Coordinates of C-alpha atoms in Angstrom, one line a residue:
X1 CA -25.8 95.1 -55.8
X2 CA -24.3 91.7 -54.9
X3 CA -23.4 89.1 -57.4
X4 CA -24.6 85.5 -57.2
X5 CA -21.1 84.4 -56.3
X6 CA -20.7 86.9 -53.4
X7 CA -24.2 85.9 -52.1
X8 CA -23.2 82.3 -52.1
X9 CA -20.0 83.1 -50.4
X10 CA -21.8 85.1 -47.7
X11 CA -24.3 82.3 -47.1
X12 CA -21.4 79.8 -46.7
X13 CA -19.7 82.1 -44.3
X14 CA -22.8 82.6 -42.2
X15 CA -23.4 78.8 -42.1
X16 CA -19.8 78.1 -41.0
X17 CA -19.9 80.8 -38.3
X18 CA -23.3 79.6 -37.1
X19 CA -22.1 76.0 -36.9
X20 CA -18.8 76.5 -35.2
X21 CA -18.7 79.9 -33.4
X22 CA -21.3 80.9 -30.8
X23 CA -20.3 84.6 -31.2
X24 CA -20.9 84.7 -34.9
X25 CA -23.8 87.0 -34.5
X26 CA -21.7 89.8 -32.9
X27 CA -22.1 93.1 -34.5
X28 CA -18.5 93.6 -35.5
X29 CA -18.2 90.1 -37.1
X30 CA -21.4 90.6 -39.0
X31 CA -20.1 93.9 -40.5
X32 CA -17.1 92.0 -42.2
X33 CA -17.4 90.9 -45.8
X34 CA -18.3 87.3 -46.3
X35 CA -14.8 86.1 -47.4
X36 CA -13.3 87.5 -44.2
X37 CA -16.0 85.9 -42.1
X38 CA -15.3 82.6 -43.9
X39 CA -11.6 82.8 -43.0
X40 CA -12.4 83.5 -39.3
X41 CA -14.9 80.6 -39.3
X42 CA -12.3 78.2 -40.8
X43 CA -9.6 79.2 -38.3
X44 CA -12.0 78.8 -35.3
X45 CA -13.3 75.5 -36.5
X46 CA -9.8 74.0 -37.1
X47 CA -8.5 75.4 -33.8
X48 CA -10.9 73.2 -31.8
X49 CA -11.1 75.6 -28.9
X50 CA -13.3 75.9 -25.9
X51 CA -16.4 78.2 -26.3
X52 CA -14.9 81.3 -24.5
X53 CA -11.6 80.7 -26.3
X54 CA -13.4 80.8 -29.7
X55 CA -15.2 84.0 -28.7
X56 CA -11.9 85.6 -27.9
X57 CA -10.2 84.5 -31.1
X58 CA -13.3 85.6 -33.1
X59 CA -13.1 89.0 -31.6
X60 CA -9.4 89.4 -32.1
X61 CA -9.5 88.4 -35.8
X62 CA -12.6 90.6 -36.4
X63 CA -10.7 93.5 -34.9
X64 CA -7.6 92.7 -37.0
X65 CA -9.6 92.6 -40.3
X66 CA -11.6 95.8 -39.4
X67 CA -8.3 97.6 -38.9
X68 CA -7.1 96.5 -42.3
X69 CA -10.3 97.6 -43.9
X70 CA -10.1 101.0 -42.2
X71 CA -6.7 101.4 -43.7
X72 CA -8.1 100.9 -47.2
X73 CA -6.8 97.4 -47.7
X74 CA -9.0 95.2 -49.9
X75 CA -10.5 92.0 -48.5
X76 CA -8.5 89.8 -50.9
X77 CA -5.3 91.5 -49.9
X78 CA -6.1 91.0 -46.2
X79 CA -6.8 87.3 -46.8
X80 CA -3.5 86.9 -48.7
X81 CA -1.6 88.7 -46.0
X82 CA -3.2 86.6 -43.3
X83 CA -1.8 83.4 -44.8
X84 CA -2.9 79.8 -44.6
X85 CA -5.9 79.5 -42.2
X86 CA -4.8 75.9 -41.3
X87 CA -1.4 77.1 -40.1
X88 CA -2.9 80.0 -38.3
X89 CA -5.4 77.7 -36.5
X90 CA -2.6 75.5 -35.4
X91 CA -0.6 78.4 -33.9
X92 CA -3.7 79.8 -32.2
X93 CA -4.6 76.4 -30.7
X94 CA -1.0 75.9 -29.4
X95 CA -1.1 79.3 -27.7
X96 CA -4.5 78.8 -26.1
X97 CA -3.5 75.3 -24.9
X98 CA -0.4 76.8 -23.2
X99 CA -2.7 79.2 -21.3
X100 CA -5.1 76.6 -20.1
X101 CA -5.1 75.6 -16.3
X102 CA -2.6 73.1 -14.8
X103 CA -5.2 70.4 -14.2
X104 CA -6.2 70.3 -17.8
X105 CA -2.5 70.3 -18.9
X106 CA -1.9 67.3 -16.6
X107 CA -4.9 65.4 -18.0
X108 CA -4.0 66.3 -21.5
X109 CA -0.4 64.9 -21.1
X110 CA -1.7 61.8 -19.4
X111 CA -4.2 61.2 -22.2
X112 CA -1.5 61.6 -24.8
X113 CA 0.7 59.2 -22.9
X114 CA -2.1 56.6 -22.7
X115 CA -2.8 57.0 -26.3
X116 CA 0.8 56.5 -27.3
X117 CA 1.1 53.5 -25.0
X118 CA -2.0 51.9 -26.5
X119 CA -0.7 52.5 -29.9
X120 CA 2.6 51.1 -29.0
X121 CA 1.0 48.0 -27.4
X122 CA -1.2 47.5 -30.4
X123 CA 1.8 47.8 -32.8
X124 CA 3.8 45.3 -30.7
X125 CA 0.8 42.9 -30.5
X126 CA 0.4 43.0 -34.2
X127 CA 4.1 42.5 -34.8
X128 CA 4.4 39.7 -32.2
X129 CA 1.3 37.9 -33.5
X130 CA 2.7 38.1 -37.1
X131 CA 6.1 36.9 -36.0
X132 CA 4.6 34.1 -33.9
X133 CA 2.4 32.7 -36.6
X134 CA 4.8 33.3 -39.5
X135 CA 7.9 31.9 -37.8
X136 CA 9.1 28.4 -38.8
X137 CA 11.4 26.1 -36.7
X138 CA 14.6 25.0 -38.4
X139 CA 15.2 21.3 -37.7
X140 CA 18.9 20.5 -38.0
X141 CA 19.7 18.1 -35.1
X142 CA 18.8 14.4 -35.6
X143 CA 18.3 13.0 -32.1
X144 CA 18.0 9.4 -33.3
X145 CA 21.5 9.7 -34.7
X146 CA 22.9 11.2 -31.5
X147 CA 21.3 8.5 -29.3
X148 CA 22.3 5.6 -31.6
X149 CA 25.8 6.9 -32.3
X150 CA 27.6 4.4 -30.0
X151 CA 25.4 1.4 -31.1
X152 CA 26.0 2.2 -34.8
X153 CA 29.7 2.4 -34.2
X154 CA 29.7 -1.1 -32.5
X155 CA 30.3 -3.9 -35.0
X156 CA 27.3 -6.2 -35.4
X157 CA 29.3 -9.2 -34.1
X158 CA 29.9 -7.3 -30.8
X159 CA 26.2 -6.4 -30.2
X160 CA 24.5 -8.2 -27.4
X161 CA 20.9 -7.0 -27.9
X162 CA 20.0 -9.4 -30.8
X163 CA 21.0 -12.3 -28.5
X164 CA 19.0 -10.9 -25.5
X165 CA 16.0 -10.4 -27.8
X166 CA 16.2 -14.0 -29.1
X167 CA 16.6 -15.4 -25.6
X168 CA 13.7 -13.4 -24.3
X169 CA 11.4 -14.5 -27.2
X170 CA 12.4 -18.1 -26.6
X171 CA 11.3 -18.2 -23.0
X172 CA 8.8 -21.0 -22.7
X173 CA 7.8 -20.9 -19.0
X174 CA 4.3 -19.9 -18.0
X175 CA 3.1 -16.7 -16.2
X176 CA 2.7 -18.7 -13.0
X177 CA 6.2 -20.1 -13.2
X178 CA 7.6 -16.6 -13.8
X179 CA 5.9 -15.4 -10.6
X180 CA 7.4 -18.4 -8.8
X181 CA 10.9 -17.4 -9.9
X182 CA 10.3 -13.8 -8.9
X183 CA 9.5 -14.9 -5.4
X184 CA 12.8 -16.8 -4.9
X185 CA 14.8 -15.7 -1.8
X186 CA 18.4 -16.6 -0.8
X187 CA 17.3 -17.6 2.7
X188 CA 14.8 -20.1 1.4
X189 CA 15.6 -23.1 -0.8
X190 CA 13.6 -23.1 -4.1
X191 CA 10.7 -25.4 -4.3
X192 CA 10.3 -28.1 -7.0
X193 CA 8.1 -25.7 -9.1
X194 CA 10.9 -23.1 -9.2
X195 CA 13.5 -25.7 -10.1
X196 CA 11.2 -27.0 -12.9
X197 CA 10.7 -23.5 -14.2
X198 CA 14.5 -22.8 -14.3
X199 CA 15.0 -26.1 -16.1
X200 CA 12.5 -25.0 -18.8
X201 CA 14.5 -21.8 -19.5
X202 CA 18.0 -23.2 -19.2
X203 CA 18.8 -22.5 -22.8
X204 CA 17.6 -18.9 -22.8
X205 CA 19.6 -18.3 -19.6
X206 CA 22.7 -19.6 -21.3
X207 CA 22.1 -17.2 -24.2
X208 CA 21.7 -14.3 -21.7
X209 CA 25.0 -15.1 -20.0
X210 CA 26.7 -15.3 -23.4
X211 CA 25.2 -12.0 -24.5
X212 CA 26.5 -10.3 -21.3
X213 CA 30.1 -11.1 -22.4
X214 CA 29.7 -9.0 -25.5
X215 CA 31.5 -5.6 -25.6
X216 CA 28.3 -3.6 -25.9
X217 CA 24.5 -3.7 -26.0
X218 CA 24.1 -2.4 -29.5
X219 CA 20.4 -1.5 -29.1
X220 CA 19.1 0.9 -31.8
X221 CA 16.3 3.1 -30.6
X222 CA 13.4 3.9 -33.1
X223 CA 9.9 5.3 -33.2
X224 CA 8.2 1.9 -33.2
X225 CA 8.1 -0.7 -30.4
X226 CA 9.2 -4.2 -31.0
X227 CA 5.9 -6.0 -31.7
X228 CA 7.3 -9.4 -31.0
X229 CA 8.6 -8.2 -27.6
X230 CA 5.3 -6.6 -26.9
X231 CA 3.5 -9.8 -27.6
X232 CA 5.8 -11.7 -25.3
X233 CA 5.3 -9.2 -22.6
X234 CA 1.5 -9.7 -22.9
X235 CA 2.0 -13.5 -22.8
X236 CA 4.0 -13.3 -19.5
X237 CA 2.6 -10.2 -17.8
X238 CA -0.5 -9.2 -19.7
X239 CA 1.2 -5.9 -20.5
X240 CA 2.4 -4.3 -23.7
X241 CA 5.7 -2.7 -24.4
X242 CA 5.7 1.1 -23.9
X243 CA 5.2 2.9 -27.1
X244 CA 6.5 6.3 -25.9
X245 CA 4.9 8.5 -23.2
X246 CA 3.8 11.4 -25.4
X247 CA 1.1 12.0 -27.9
X248 CA 3.5 12.9 -30.7
X249 CA 3.1 12.0 -34.3
X250 CA 6.7 11.2 -35.2
X251 CA 8.4 13.1 -38.0
X252 CA 9.1 10.4 -40.6
X253 CA 12.3 12.1 -41.7
X254 CA 13.7 13.2 -38.4
X255 CA 11.8 11.6 -35.4
X256 CA 11.5 13.7 -32.2
X257 CA 13.7 12.5 -29.3
X258 CA 10.6 12.1 -27.1
X259 CA 9.0 9.9 -29.6
X260 CA 11.8 7.4 -29.6
X261 CA 11.2 4.2 -27.7
X262 CA 13.5 2.5 -25.2
X263 CA 11.3 -0.6 -24.8
X264 CA 14.3 -2.8 -24.5
X265 CA 14.7 -1.7 -20.9
X266 CA 11.8 -3.9 -19.7
X267 CA 13.2 -6.9 -21.5
X268 CA 16.6 -6.3 -19.9
X269 CA 15.1 -6.0 -16.5
X270 CA 13.4 -9.4 -16.9
X271 CA 16.7 -11.0 -18.1
X272 CA 18.4 -9.7 -14.9
X273 CA 15.7 -11.0 -12.7
X274 CA 15.9 -14.4 -14.3
X275 CA 19.7 -14.4 -13.7
X276 CA 19.2 -13.6 -10.1
X277 CA 16.7 -16.4 -9.7
X278 CA 19.1 -18.8 -11.4
X279 CA 21.9 -17.6 -9.1
X280 CA 19.8 -18.2 -6.0
X281 CA 19.0 -21.7 -7.2
X282 CA 22.7 -22.4 -7.9
X283 CA 23.6 -21.2 -4.4
X284 CA 21.3 -23.7 -2.8
X285 CA 22.6 -26.6 -4.8
X286 CA 26.2 -25.4 -4.0
X287 CA 27.0 -24.8 -7.7
X288 CA 29.7 -22.2 -7.5
X289 CA 30.3 -22.0 -11.2
X290 CA 26.7 -21.2 -12.1
X291 CA 26.4 -18.8 -9.2
X292 CA 29.5 -16.9 -10.2
X293 CA 28.5 -16.8 -13.9
X294 CA 25.1 -15.4 -13.1
X295 CA 26.4 -12.7 -10.8
X296 CA 29.1 -11.8 -13.3
X297 CA 26.5 -11.5 -16.1
X298 CA 24.4 -9.2 -14.0
X299 CA 27.3 -6.9 -13.4
X300 CA 28.2 -6.9 -17.1
X301 CA 24.6 -6.1 -18.1
X302 CA 24.6 -3.1 -15.8
X303 CA 27.6 -1.8 -17.8
X304 CA 25.9 -2.5 -21.1
X305 CA 22.7 -0.8 -20.1
X306 CA 24.5 2.6 -20.0
X307 CA 23.8 2.9 -23.7
X308 CA 21.8 4.5 -25.3
X309 CA 23.1 7.3 -23.1
X310 CA 19.9 8.5 -21.5
X311 CA 18.9 9.2 -17.9
X312 CA 16.3 6.4 -17.8
X313 CA 19.0 4.0 -19.1
X314 CA 21.3 5.1 -16.4
X315 CA 18.6 4.5 -13.7
X316 CA 17.9 1.0 -15.0
X317 CA 21.6 0.3 -15.1
X318 CA 21.9 1.5 -11.4
X319 CA 19.0 -0.8 -10.4
X320 CA 20.8 -3.7 -12.0
X321 CA 24.0 -2.8 -10.2
X322 CA 22.1 -2.6 -6.9
X323 CA 20.5 -6.0 -7.5
X324 CA 23.8 -7.6 -8.3
X325 CA 25.4 -6.1 -5.2
X326 CA 22.6 -7.1 -3.0
X327 CA 22.6 -10.6 -4.3
X328 CA 26.4 -10.9 -3.8
X329 CA 26.1 -9.7 -0.1
X330 CA 23.2 -12.2 0.4
X331 CA 25.4 -14.9 -0.9
X332 CA 28.2 -14.0 1.5
X333 CA 25.7 -13.9 4.3
X334 CA 24.2 -17.4 3.8
X335 CA 26.9 -19.2 1.7
X336 CA 30.1 -17.3 2.5
X337 CA 32.4 -20.2 1.5
X338 CA 30.7 -21.1 -1.8
X339 CA 32.7 -19.1 -4.2
X340 CA 36.5 -19.5 -4.5
X341 CA 39.0 -16.7 -3.8
X342 CA 39.4 -16.3 -7.5
X343 CA 35.7 -16.0 -8.2
X344 CA 35.2 -13.5 -5.4
X345 CA 38.2 -11.5 -6.6
X346 CA 36.8 -11.5 -10.2
X347 CA 33.4 -10.2 -8.9
X348 CA 35.3 -7.5 -7.0
X349 CA 37.2 -6.4 -10.1
X350 CA 34.0 -6.3 -12.1
X351 CA 32.2 -4.2 -9.5
X352 CA 35.2 -1.8 -9.2
X353 CA 35.3 -1.4 -13.0
X354 CA 31.9 0.2 -13.0
X355 CA 33.6 3.4 -11.8
X356 CA 32.5 6.2 -9.5
X357 CA 29.2 8.1 -9.1
X358 CA 29.8 10.1 -12.3
X359 CA 29.9 6.9 -14.3
X360 CA 26.8 5.5 -12.7
X361 CA 24.4 8.3 -13.9
X362 CA 24.7 10.4 -17.1
X363 CA 22.7 13.4 -18.2
X364 CA 24.3 13.6 -21.7
X365 CA 21.2 12.2 -23.3
X366 CA 19.1 14.9 -21.6
X367 CA 21.0 17.5 -23.5
X368 CA 20.0 15.7 -26.7
X369 CA 16.3 15.6 -25.7
X370 CA 16.3 19.3 -24.7
X371 CA 18.2 20.5 -27.8
X372 CA 15.7 18.6 -30.0
X373 CA 12.7 20.1 -28.2
X374 CA 14.2 23.6 -28.5
X375 CA 14.8 23.3 -32.2
X376 CA 11.1 22.4 -32.7
X377 CA 9.8 25.2 -30.5
X378 CA 11.9 28.1 -31.7
X379 CA 13.1 29.7 -34.8
X380 CA 16.9 29.8 -35.5
X381 CA 18.6 33.0 -36.5
X382 CA 21.8 31.2 -37.2
X383 CA 23.5 32.6 -34.1
X384 CA 21.9 30.4 -31.5
X385 CA 18.8 32.5 -30.9
X386 CA 15.2 32.6 -32.0
X387 CA 11.6 33.0 -30.8
X388 CA 8.6 30.8 -30.1
X389 CA 6.4 29.8 -33.1
X390 CA 2.9 28.5 -33.5
X391 CA 4.2 25.2 -34.9
X392 CA 6.4 24.9 -31.8
X393 CA 3.3 25.7 -29.6
X394 CA 1.5 22.7 -31.1
X395 CA 4.5 20.5 -30.5
X396 CA 4.9 21.7 -26.9
X397 CA 1.1 21.2 -26.3
X398 CA 1.4 17.5 -27.1
X399 CA 4.8 17.2 -25.4
X400 CA 3.5 18.6 -22.1
X401 CA 0.1 16.9 -22.4
X402 CA -1.6 20.2 -21.8
X403 CA -4.7 19.6 -24.0
X404 CA -5.4 20.7 -27.6
X405 CA -7.1 24.0 -26.6
X406 CA -4.0 25.6 -25.0
X407 CA -1.4 25.3 -27.8
X408 CA -1.6 28.2 -30.2
X409 CA -3.4 30.8 -28.1
X410 CA -1.9 29.9 -24.8
X411 CA 1.7 29.8 -26.2
X412 CA 1.0 33.0 -28.1
X413 CA 0.3 34.8 -24.8
X414 CA 3.2 33.0 -23.1
X415 CA 5.6 34.0 -25.9
X416 CA 5.0 37.6 -25.1
X417 CA 6.9 37.3 -21.9
X418 CA 8.9 34.1 -22.5
X419 CA 12.7 34.2 -22.8
X420 CA 14.3 33.7 -26.1
X421 CA 16.0 30.5 -27.4
X422 CA 19.5 31.5 -26.3
X423 CA 18.5 32.4 -22.7
X424 CA 16.4 29.2 -22.3
X425 CA 19.3 27.1 -23.6
X426 CA 21.7 28.8 -21.3
X427 CA 19.4 28.1 -18.3
X428 CA 19.0 24.4 -19.2
X429 CA 22.7 24.0 -19.7
X430 CA 23.3 25.5 -16.3
X431 CA 20.8 23.1 -14.8
X432 CA 22.6 20.1 -16.3
X433 CA 26.1 21.4 -15.5
X434 CA 24.9 21.9 -11.9
X435 CA 23.5 18.3 -11.8
X436 CA 26.7 16.8 -13.2
X437 CA 28.9 18.8 -10.7
X438 CA 26.6 17.8 -7.8
X439 CA 27.1 14.1 -8.6
X440 CA 30.6 14.3 -7.1
X441 CA 29.5 16.3 -4.0
X442 CA 29.0 13.8 -1.1
X443 CA 25.5 13.6 0.3
X444 CA 26.7 14.5 3.8
X445 CA 27.5 18.0 2.4
X446 CA 24.1 19.6 2.8
X447 CA 24.7 23.2 1.7
X448 CA 25.1 22.5 -2.0
X449 CA 23.7 24.4 -5.0
X450 CA 21.7 21.6 -6.4
X451 CA 20.0 21.5 -9.8
X452 CA 16.5 21.7 -8.2
X453 CA 17.6 24.8 -6.3
X454 CA 18.7 26.4 -9.6
X455 CA 15.4 25.4 -11.2
X456 CA 13.6 27.1 -8.3
X457 CA 15.4 30.3 -9.0
X458 CA 14.0 30.3 -12.6
X459 CA 10.5 29.4 -11.5
X460 CA 10.2 31.3 -8.2
X461 CA 7.2 33.4 -9.2
X462 CA 4.2 32.8 -11.5
X463 CA 5.6 35.2 -14.0
X464 CA 9.1 33.5 -13.9
X465 CA 7.5 30.1 -14.4
X466 CA 5.7 31.4 -17.5
X467 CA 8.9 33.0 -18.8
X468 CA 10.7 29.7 -18.4
X469 CA 7.7 27.4 -19.1
X470 CA 9.6 24.9 -21.4
X471 CA 12.3 24.7 -18.8
X472 CA 9.8 24.0 -16.0
X473 CA 8.0 21.4 -18.0
X474 CA 10.9 19.6 -19.7
X475 CA 13.5 19.5 -16.9
X476 CA 13.7 16.1 -15.3
X477 CA 14.1 15.5 -11.5
X478 CA 17.8 16.3 -11.7
X479 CA 18.5 16.1 -8.0
X480 CA 17.6 12.4 -8.2
X481 CA 20.7 12.0 -10.3
X482 CA 23.0 12.9 -7.4
X483 CA 21.2 10.8 -4.8
X484 CA 20.9 7.7 -7.1
X485 CA 24.5 7.9 -8.3
X486 CA 26.0 8.1 -4.8
X487 CA 23.6 5.6 -3.2
X488 CA 24.3 3.0 -5.8
X489 CA 28.0 3.7 -5.6
X490 CA 27.9 3.2 -1.8
X491 CA 26.0 -0.1 -2.1
X492 CA 28.6 -1.3 -4.6
X493 CA 31.4 -0.1 -2.3
X494 CA 29.9 -1.8 0.7
X495 CA 29.8 -5.0 -1.4
X496 CA 33.5 -4.6 -2.2
X497 CA 34.1 -4.2 1.6
X498 CA 32.1 -7.4 2.3
X499 CA 34.1 -9.3 -0.3
X500 CA 37.4 -8.0 1.1
X501 CA 36.4 -8.9 4.7
X502 CA 35.6 -12.5 3.5
X503 CA 38.9 -12.8 1.7
X504 CA 40.7 -11.5 4.8
X505 CA 38.9 -14.1 7.0
X506 CA 39.9 -16.9 4.7
X507 CA 43.5 -15.7 4.6
X508 CA 43.9 -15.1 8.4
X509 CA 41.2 -17.2 10.0
X510 CA 39.5 -14.2 11.6
X511 CA 37.7 -11.1 10.7
X512 CA 39.7 -7.8 10.6
X513 CA 39.6 -5.6 13.6
X514 CA 38.7 -2.6 11.4
X515 CA 38.1 -1.8 7.7
X516 CA 41.4 0.2 7.8
X517 CA 43.2 -3.2 8.0
X518 CA 42.0 -4.0 4.5
X519 CA 43.6 -0.9 2.9
X520 CA 45.4 -1.0 0.6
X521 CA 45.8 -4.8 0.1
X522 CA 42.2 -5.6 -0.4
X523 CA 40.4 -2.2 -0.6
X524 CA 41.7 1.0 -2.2
X525 CA 40.0 3.1 0.4
X526 CA 37.5 2.6 3.3
X527 CA 33.9 3.3 2.0
X528 CA 32.3 6.4 3.5
X529 CA 29.0 6.7 5.2
X530 CA 26.7 9.0 3.1
X531 CA 25.1 10.2 6.4
X532 CA 28.1 12.0 7.8
X533 CA 31.2 11.3 5.7
X534 CA 32.9 9.0 8.3
X535 CA 33.9 5.4 7.4
X536 CA 31.1 2.9 7.2
X537 CA 30.4 1.4 10.7
X538 CA 32.0 -2.0 11.1
X539 CA 31.4 -3.9 14.3
X540 CA 32.5 -7.5 15.0
X541 CA 29.8 -9.6 16.6
X542 CA 30.9 -13.1 17.8
X543 CA 31.7 -15.2 14.7
X544 CA 30.2 -12.6 12.4
X545 CA 30.1 -8.8 12.0
X546 CA 27.8 -5.9 11.1
X547 CA 28.5 -3.4 8.3
X548 CA 26.1 -0.4 8.3
X549 CA 25.4 3.2 7.7
X550 CA 23.8 5.6 10.1
X551 CA 21.1 6.0 7.5
X552 CA 18.9 9.0 6.7
X553 CA 18.3 10.0 10.3
X554 CA 22.0 10.3 11.0
X555 CA 21.7 8.5 14.3
X556 CA 23.9 5.5 15.4
X557 CA 21.6 2.8 16.5
X558 CA 24.4 0.2 16.6
X559 CA 23.4 -1.7 13.5
X560 CA 19.8 -2.2 14.4
X561 CA 17.9 -3.6 11.4
X562 CA 14.6 -2.0 10.3
X563 CA 11.7 -3.9 11.6
X564 CA 9.5 -3.4 8.5
X565 CA 9.7 -2.4 4.8
X566 CA 8.6 1.2 5.5
X567 CA 11.4 1.8 8.0
X568 CA 13.9 0.2 5.6
X569 CA 12.7 2.5 2.8
X570 CA 12.9 5.6 5.0
X571 CA 16.3 5.0 6.5
X572 CA 17.7 4.5 3.0
X573 CA 16.4 7.8 1.7
X574 CA 19.4 10.1 2.4
X575 CA 17.7 13.0 0.7
X576 CA 15.0 12.9 3.3
X577 CA 14.7 12.5 7.0
X578 CA 11.4 10.8 7.6
X579 CA 11.0 9.3 11.0
X580 CA 11.1 5.5 11.4
X581 CA 8.8 3.6 13.7
X582 CA 11.8 2.3 15.7
X583 CA 15.4 3.3 15.8
X584 CA 17.3 1.6 13.0
X585 CA 20.3 1.8 10.7
X586 CA 20.9 1.0 7.0
X587 CA 22.5 -2.4 7.3
X588 CA 24.7 -3.7 4.4
X589 CA 25.8 -6.9 6.2
X590 CA 24.3 -9.3 7.1
X591 CA 22.4 -8.7 3.9
X592 CA 19.1 -9.9 5.4
X593 CA 18.0 -11.0 8.8
X594 CA 18.6 -14.7 9.3
X595 CA 15.3 -16.6 9.5
X596 CA 14.7 -18.5 12.7
X597 CA 15.6 -22.2 12.7
X598 CA 12.6 -24.5 12.7
X599 CA 11.7 -25.9 16.1
X600 CA 11.8 -29.6 16.7

């Protein structure tokens, strides 16, 4: 007679066998006591075997327990000797899996690998997302202090900017008169309107010349444009001072480098243009003193504009040097005897003091801009490394003008493959080092590892561009540094040659046979042609001469002048070789083609 407990145990065993083992109704299994059937059911269920594998295991275990019972062993003893059903199920499953066919083994391993990979990717994604959103940039560099360092060190009494600013604000000529002055040319005498306009601004011009004699500019960059200068710009040109080219809300404690304004550059350009206009007017009235003073002031301003030490400041300085050099060569074309030997020699010394190509263009400020951007994009581990952050993504989104929807999510995805702070810094420093080294490599040497070529290495593929995204977006056109520096240096050197030729003519009564005759008494070296590295072409022509470069096409067209502005632009672009409409060279002297004399 069975007890209630044994009956319940038997019912449970039957249910388990019926649910998990198709062969549970076999005769030998049914003959076993309920506790033993329950053990078999547990083992087969946990083993998770195929149907025929479960049938085999069921039969084997049933035979095992029948043998034990036949030997007189009690069911409880058999269960105790059998051990833990979980461990037995694990061993049985392992053995059955080893005996399965190769195709299943392959699929099983592949599935396991995919599962592990997915788990790993998920763990990495969770970790990376947490790190991206929890990371905080550490701001230590103060770019405003770096860019203003030289100006702050300059005594206030030596600063020229306050004088330039006051002179610019005191300009009292009209917009129309300003346009008249901008149209002045050396070959054409100024009309009465231009003379009247210059008379109205005589006092500001005197202030500008006085400011050019100061040791330094002393301009302090800030996050806010000069409102009075902006109002004056609107009065003269209906334009406002630039307030920064990026949608950045400046940090009140430590303003971003890209939020700092250099709005003084527009003011300084206008001052230089007014000096040129006054120099042209002085030439036509044979006023040597005023002509020399204006040209000397333009050269000095080009030196002052090298601070703050930024690339844009260097480019404006170069443009000022070019304007001063062009005006000087125009003077010696149309009024060669106006200035005295001493005045010409002084201009030559001032031009020479500007230095070589390396002094004309500087990228030191670009290091400040980039280092500031990096510190706002990345964390800092204290050893020069770090990772992108969500706060940095928001800053980069505004900096690169990508739109508000790409910042956090887009940069999160980018940060998965992007390089770390140390590698990005190393890449950018390499770019700037290459740009600086290339400045001294003459343009006629074509096979040069330029900065743009290095940048192409880092952004050669879509994936590489994503990895170095801040580099691709923030790096300026660094190859322009090399071309600008050498082109402006050559224009300056050609001006020195023209001055030396004129001084030689005055001393000997005739032009030199070659530029080599001027070395070393009047020229340290003969200027080189950027087209091929040979000396600038010098050819005497009657009572004058032609000084020219082959130009961008590298062809000697015997000093033929461009017939239009497009050809003049193309022949001067040594970094390109665009075809001109007619054969022509880059002519430095005569500075402009003489206008035909009026017919009687």
